Short mmCIF file of N, CA and C in Angstrom, two decimals:
data_model
loop_
_atom_site.label_atom_id
_atom_site.label_comp_id
_atom_site.label_asym_id
_atom_site.label_seq_id
_atom_site.Cartn_x
_atom_site.Cartn_y
_atom_site.Cartn_z
N VAL E 1 102.79 113.87 81.30
CA VAL E 1 102.59 112.84 80.43
C VAL E 1 102.47 111.32 80.91
N GLY E 2 101.97 110.98 82.01
CA GLY E 2 101.32 109.98 82.59
C GLY E 2 100.41 110.36 83.31
N PHE E 3 99.90 109.08 83.57
CA PHE E 3 98.85 109.26 84.88
C PHE E 3 98.64 107.42 85.03
N HIS E 4 97.96 107.32 86.92
CA HIS E 4 97.90 105.83 86.98
C HIS E 4 96.30 105.97 87.53
N TRP E 5 95.16 105.96 87.23
CA TRP E 5 94.63 105.59 88.16
C TRP E 5 94.20 104.24 89.05
N THR E 6 93.45 104.52 90.02
CA THR E 6 93.83 103.53 90.91
C THR E 6 91.87 103.25 91.21
N LYS E 7 92.00 102.65 91.73
CA LYS E 7 90.19 102.12 92.26
C LYS E 7 90.16 101.54 93.97
N THR E 8 89.58 101.62 95.16
CA THR E 8 89.32 100.39 95.39
C THR E 8 87.51 100.14 95.62
N GLU E 9 87.63 99.09 96.10
CA GLU E 9 86.31 98.20 96.22
C GLU E 9 86.17 97.35 97.17
N PRO E 10 85.18 96.73 97.93
CA PRO E 10 85.23 95.37 99.04
C PRO E 10 85.72 94.37 98.41
N ASP E 11 86.72 93.41 99.36
CA ASP E 11 87.28 92.71 98.57
C ASP E 11 86.25 91.58 98.73
N PRO E 12 86.55 90.65 97.40
CA PRO E 12 85.60 89.61 98.06
C PRO E 12 86.02 88.22 98.82
N ARG E 13 86.94 88.21 98.39
CA ARG E 13 87.87 87.42 99.38
C ARG E 13 88.27 87.19 100.50
N HIS E 14 87.92 88.95 101.60
CA HIS E 14 88.09 89.59 103.00
C HIS E 14 87.00 89.82 103.21
N PRO E 15 86.31 89.69 103.29
CA PRO E 15 85.02 90.40 103.89
C PRO E 15 85.48 91.14 105.27
N GLY E 16 84.67 92.69 104.84
CA GLY E 16 84.69 93.46 105.75
C GLY E 16 86.15 94.28 105.29
N THR E 17 87.46 93.72 104.35
CA THR E 17 87.97 94.91 103.85
C THR E 17 88.04 95.30 102.31
N ASP E 18 89.13 96.15 101.98
CA ASP E 18 88.97 96.88 100.63
C ASP E 18 89.89 96.22 100.07
N CYS E 19 90.22 95.86 98.63
CA CYS E 19 90.98 96.22 97.92
C CYS E 19 91.01 97.03 96.72
N GLY E 20 92.50 96.63 96.64
CA GLY E 20 92.94 98.14 95.35
C GLY E 20 92.79 97.23 94.08
N GLU E 21 92.75 98.44 93.17
CA GLU E 21 92.92 97.71 91.65
C GLU E 21 93.98 98.93 91.09
N VAL E 22 95.03 98.50 90.09
CA VAL E 22 95.37 98.86 89.12
C VAL E 22 94.60 99.15 88.49
N TYR E 23 93.57 100.25 87.78
CA TYR E 23 92.68 100.44 86.84
C TYR E 23 93.22 100.45 85.51
N VAL E 24 94.29 101.67 85.52
CA VAL E 24 94.91 101.82 84.42
C VAL E 24 95.77 102.66 84.59
N ILE E 25 96.97 102.59 83.59
CA ILE E 25 98.38 103.49 83.93
C ILE E 25 98.70 104.00 82.55
N GLY E 26 98.17 105.21 82.40
CA GLY E 26 98.55 106.00 80.72
C GLY E 26 100.06 106.45 80.75
N VAL E 27 100.47 105.97 79.79
CA VAL E 27 102.05 106.96 79.30
C VAL E 27 101.81 107.62 77.98
N TRP E 28 102.48 109.60 78.14
CA TRP E 28 102.18 109.64 76.16
C TRP E 28 103.24 108.61 75.73
N PRO E 29 103.10 108.10 74.63
CA PRO E 29 103.70 107.67 73.62
C PRO E 29 105.30 108.02 73.35
N GLY E 30 105.40 109.60 73.25
CA GLY E 30 106.81 110.13 72.99
C GLY E 30 107.62 110.19 74.05
N ALA E 31 106.58 109.62 75.52
CA ALA E 31 107.98 109.20 76.90
C ALA E 31 107.99 108.18 77.12
N ALA E 32 108.06 107.12 75.88
CA ALA E 32 108.09 105.37 75.94
C ALA E 32 109.29 105.39 76.33
N GLY E 33 110.05 104.51 77.25
CA GLY E 33 111.32 104.03 77.97
C GLY E 33 112.00 105.05 78.52
N LEU E 34 111.44 105.96 79.34
CA LEU E 34 111.44 106.93 80.23
C LEU E 34 111.62 106.10 81.90
N HIS E 35 111.01 104.64 81.97
CA HIS E 35 110.11 104.29 82.82
C HIS E 35 109.30 104.81 83.57
N LEU E 36 108.53 105.78 83.17
CA LEU E 36 107.34 106.54 84.02
C LEU E 36 106.35 105.87 84.27
N GLY E 37 105.97 104.17 83.41
CA GLY E 37 105.54 103.44 84.32
C GLY E 37 105.65 102.92 85.05
N SER E 38 106.61 102.89 84.96
CA SER E 38 107.42 101.99 86.74
C SER E 38 107.03 103.20 88.07
N ALA E 39 107.30 104.73 87.82
CA ALA E 39 107.02 105.44 88.84
C ALA E 39 105.51 104.88 88.71
N LEU E 40 105.02 105.69 88.36
CA LEU E 40 103.39 105.56 88.06
C LEU E 40 102.83 104.64 89.33
N LEU E 41 103.63 103.16 88.53
CA LEU E 41 102.95 102.61 89.60
C LEU E 41 103.46 102.56 90.64
N SER E 42 104.37 102.41 91.34
CA SER E 42 104.50 102.59 92.18
C SER E 42 104.29 103.94 93.30
N ALA E 43 104.10 105.03 92.54
CA ALA E 43 103.12 105.96 93.47
C ALA E 43 101.81 105.38 93.64
N GLY E 44 101.19 104.86 92.67
CA GLY E 44 99.73 104.21 92.82
C GLY E 44 100.10 103.55 93.84
N LEU E 45 100.80 102.27 94.32
CA LEU E 45 100.80 101.49 94.88
C LEU E 45 100.78 102.12 96.08
N GLU E 46 102.07 103.00 96.73
CA GLU E 46 101.69 103.60 97.59
C GLU E 46 100.58 104.21 98.36
N HIS E 47 99.89 105.00 97.05
CA HIS E 47 98.68 105.59 97.35
C HIS E 47 97.91 104.74 97.67
N LEU E 48 97.86 103.69 97.52
CA LEU E 48 96.78 102.17 98.58
C LEU E 48 97.34 101.69 99.30
N ARG E 49 98.41 101.46 99.41
CA ARG E 49 99.23 100.95 100.87
C ARG E 49 98.38 102.13 102.10
N ALA E 50 98.72 103.55 101.59
CA ALA E 50 98.62 104.69 102.41
C ALA E 50 96.87 104.39 103.06
N ARG E 51 95.82 104.42 102.05
CA ARG E 51 94.48 103.71 102.07
C ARG E 51 94.32 102.59 103.32
N GLY E 52 95.99 101.67 103.61
CA GLY E 52 95.26 100.66 104.02
C GLY E 52 94.84 99.31 103.85
N VAL E 53 95.11 99.45 102.35
CA VAL E 53 94.59 98.18 101.44
C VAL E 53 95.98 97.67 101.28
N ALA E 54 95.69 96.10 101.51
CA ALA E 54 96.67 95.25 101.37
C ALA E 54 96.71 94.36 99.94
N ARG E 55 95.71 94.06 99.43
CA ARG E 55 95.60 93.11 98.16
C ARG E 55 95.00 94.32 97.20
N VAL E 56 96.35 94.05 96.16
CA VAL E 56 96.11 95.10 94.73
C VAL E 56 95.53 94.08 93.89
N TYR E 57 95.09 93.82 92.48
CA TYR E 57 94.77 93.47 91.41
C TYR E 57 95.03 94.09 90.31
N LEU E 58 94.67 93.43 89.22
CA LEU E 58 94.75 94.12 87.90
C LEU E 58 94.38 93.21 86.53
N TYR E 59 93.76 93.68 86.03
CA TYR E 59 93.98 93.00 84.58
C TYR E 59 94.68 93.42 83.41
N VAL E 60 95.13 92.66 82.77
CA VAL E 60 96.16 92.97 81.49
C VAL E 60 96.26 92.04 80.33
N ASP E 61 96.09 92.78 79.47
CA ASP E 61 96.05 91.71 78.14
C ASP E 61 97.05 90.60 78.17
N GLY E 62 97.14 89.58 77.33
CA GLY E 62 97.88 88.43 77.19
C GLY E 62 98.94 89.11 76.67
N ASP E 63 98.94 89.65 75.67
CA ASP E 63 99.79 89.73 74.54
C ASP E 63 100.53 91.15 74.75
N ASN E 64 100.34 92.02 76.02
CA ASN E 64 101.37 93.27 76.70
C ASN E 64 102.33 92.89 77.33
N ASP E 65 103.33 92.61 76.71
CA ASP E 65 104.25 91.98 77.01
C ASP E 65 105.25 92.79 77.96
N ARG E 66 105.37 94.05 77.13
CA ARG E 66 106.17 95.27 78.37
C ARG E 66 104.97 94.99 79.76
N ALA E 67 103.88 95.76 79.90
CA ALA E 67 103.19 95.40 80.79
C ALA E 67 103.25 94.66 81.59
N ARG E 68 103.08 93.52 80.78
CA ARG E 68 103.13 92.10 82.11
C ARG E 68 104.55 91.92 82.54
N ALA E 69 105.46 92.42 82.39
CA ALA E 69 107.21 92.43 82.69
C ALA E 69 107.20 93.37 83.77
N LEU E 70 106.74 94.66 83.78
CA LEU E 70 106.66 96.02 84.53
C LEU E 70 105.51 95.05 85.63
N TYR E 71 104.98 94.58 85.39
CA TYR E 71 103.60 94.12 86.63
C TYR E 71 104.51 92.91 87.59
N GLU E 72 105.15 91.99 86.73
CA GLU E 72 105.60 91.05 87.13
C GLU E 72 106.49 91.30 87.51
N HIS E 73 107.94 92.10 87.48
CA HIS E 73 109.19 92.79 88.40
C HIS E 73 108.94 93.11 89.83
N VAL E 74 107.41 93.76 89.52
CA VAL E 74 107.19 94.28 91.20
C VAL E 74 106.59 93.45 92.23
N GLY E 75 105.89 92.30 91.38
CA GLY E 75 105.69 90.82 92.22
C GLY E 75 104.38 90.66 92.44
N PHE E 76 103.52 91.37 91.18
CA PHE E 76 102.63 91.11 90.77
C PHE E 76 102.81 89.14 89.92
N ALA E 77 101.33 88.15 90.23
CA ALA E 77 101.28 87.16 90.17
C ALA E 77 100.32 86.48 89.08
N GLU E 78 100.17 85.97 88.15
CA GLU E 78 98.62 85.44 87.75
C GLU E 78 97.97 84.82 88.56
N ASP E 79 96.73 85.24 88.38
CA ASP E 79 96.09 84.57 89.69
C ASP E 79 94.75 84.00 89.20
N ASP E 80 94.71 84.32 88.09
CA ASP E 80 93.55 84.19 87.16
C ASP E 80 93.76 84.45 85.18
N ILE E 81 93.42 83.57 84.68
CA ILE E 81 92.75 84.18 82.99
C ILE E 81 91.59 83.99 82.62
N ASP E 82 90.89 85.31 81.97
CA ASP E 82 89.73 85.24 81.33
C ASP E 82 90.46 85.38 79.63
N ALA E 83 89.17 84.63 79.03
CA ALA E 83 89.51 84.26 77.64
C ALA E 83 88.43 85.57 77.12
N CYS E 84 88.48 86.14 75.85
CA CYS E 84 87.67 87.04 75.24
C CYS E 84 87.91 86.27 73.46
N TYR E 85 86.19 86.28 72.99
CA TYR E 85 86.73 85.64 71.59
C TYR E 85 85.76 86.26 70.88
N ASP E 86 86.31 87.33 69.95
CA ASP E 86 85.44 87.96 68.72
C ASP E 86 84.48 87.20 67.93
N ILE E 87 83.61 86.83 68.19
CA ILE E 87 82.68 86.19 67.31
C ILE E 87 81.75 86.99 66.23
N ALA E 88 82.38 88.20 66.10
CA ALA E 88 81.38 89.12 65.11
C ALA E 88 82.13 88.44 63.57
N GLY E 89 83.39 88.58 63.60
CA GLY E 89 83.92 88.01 62.37
C GLY E 89 84.13 87.06 62.03
N ALA E 90 83.24 86.13 63.04
CA ALA E 90 83.32 84.33 62.57
C ALA E 90 82.13 84.05 61.35
#
């Protein structure tokens, strides 16, 4: 009913080390409210920790309030903001 895809890559801020990424967490909509996202996030972060990763980042849409609350609850903080504009409809 859910999955967590993590990635690792060279850390541009700390050469010679890797950083991890919370690439995507997916939960079947019928399981919403069961806190599976939180459990999957914890398992993914532990997986990265076991691989020796000390820094983890992620991208989340600014209007995804539930995801932002989850990430903030476990200690993620806003580091950078990217803006995208839909110019196709302009």
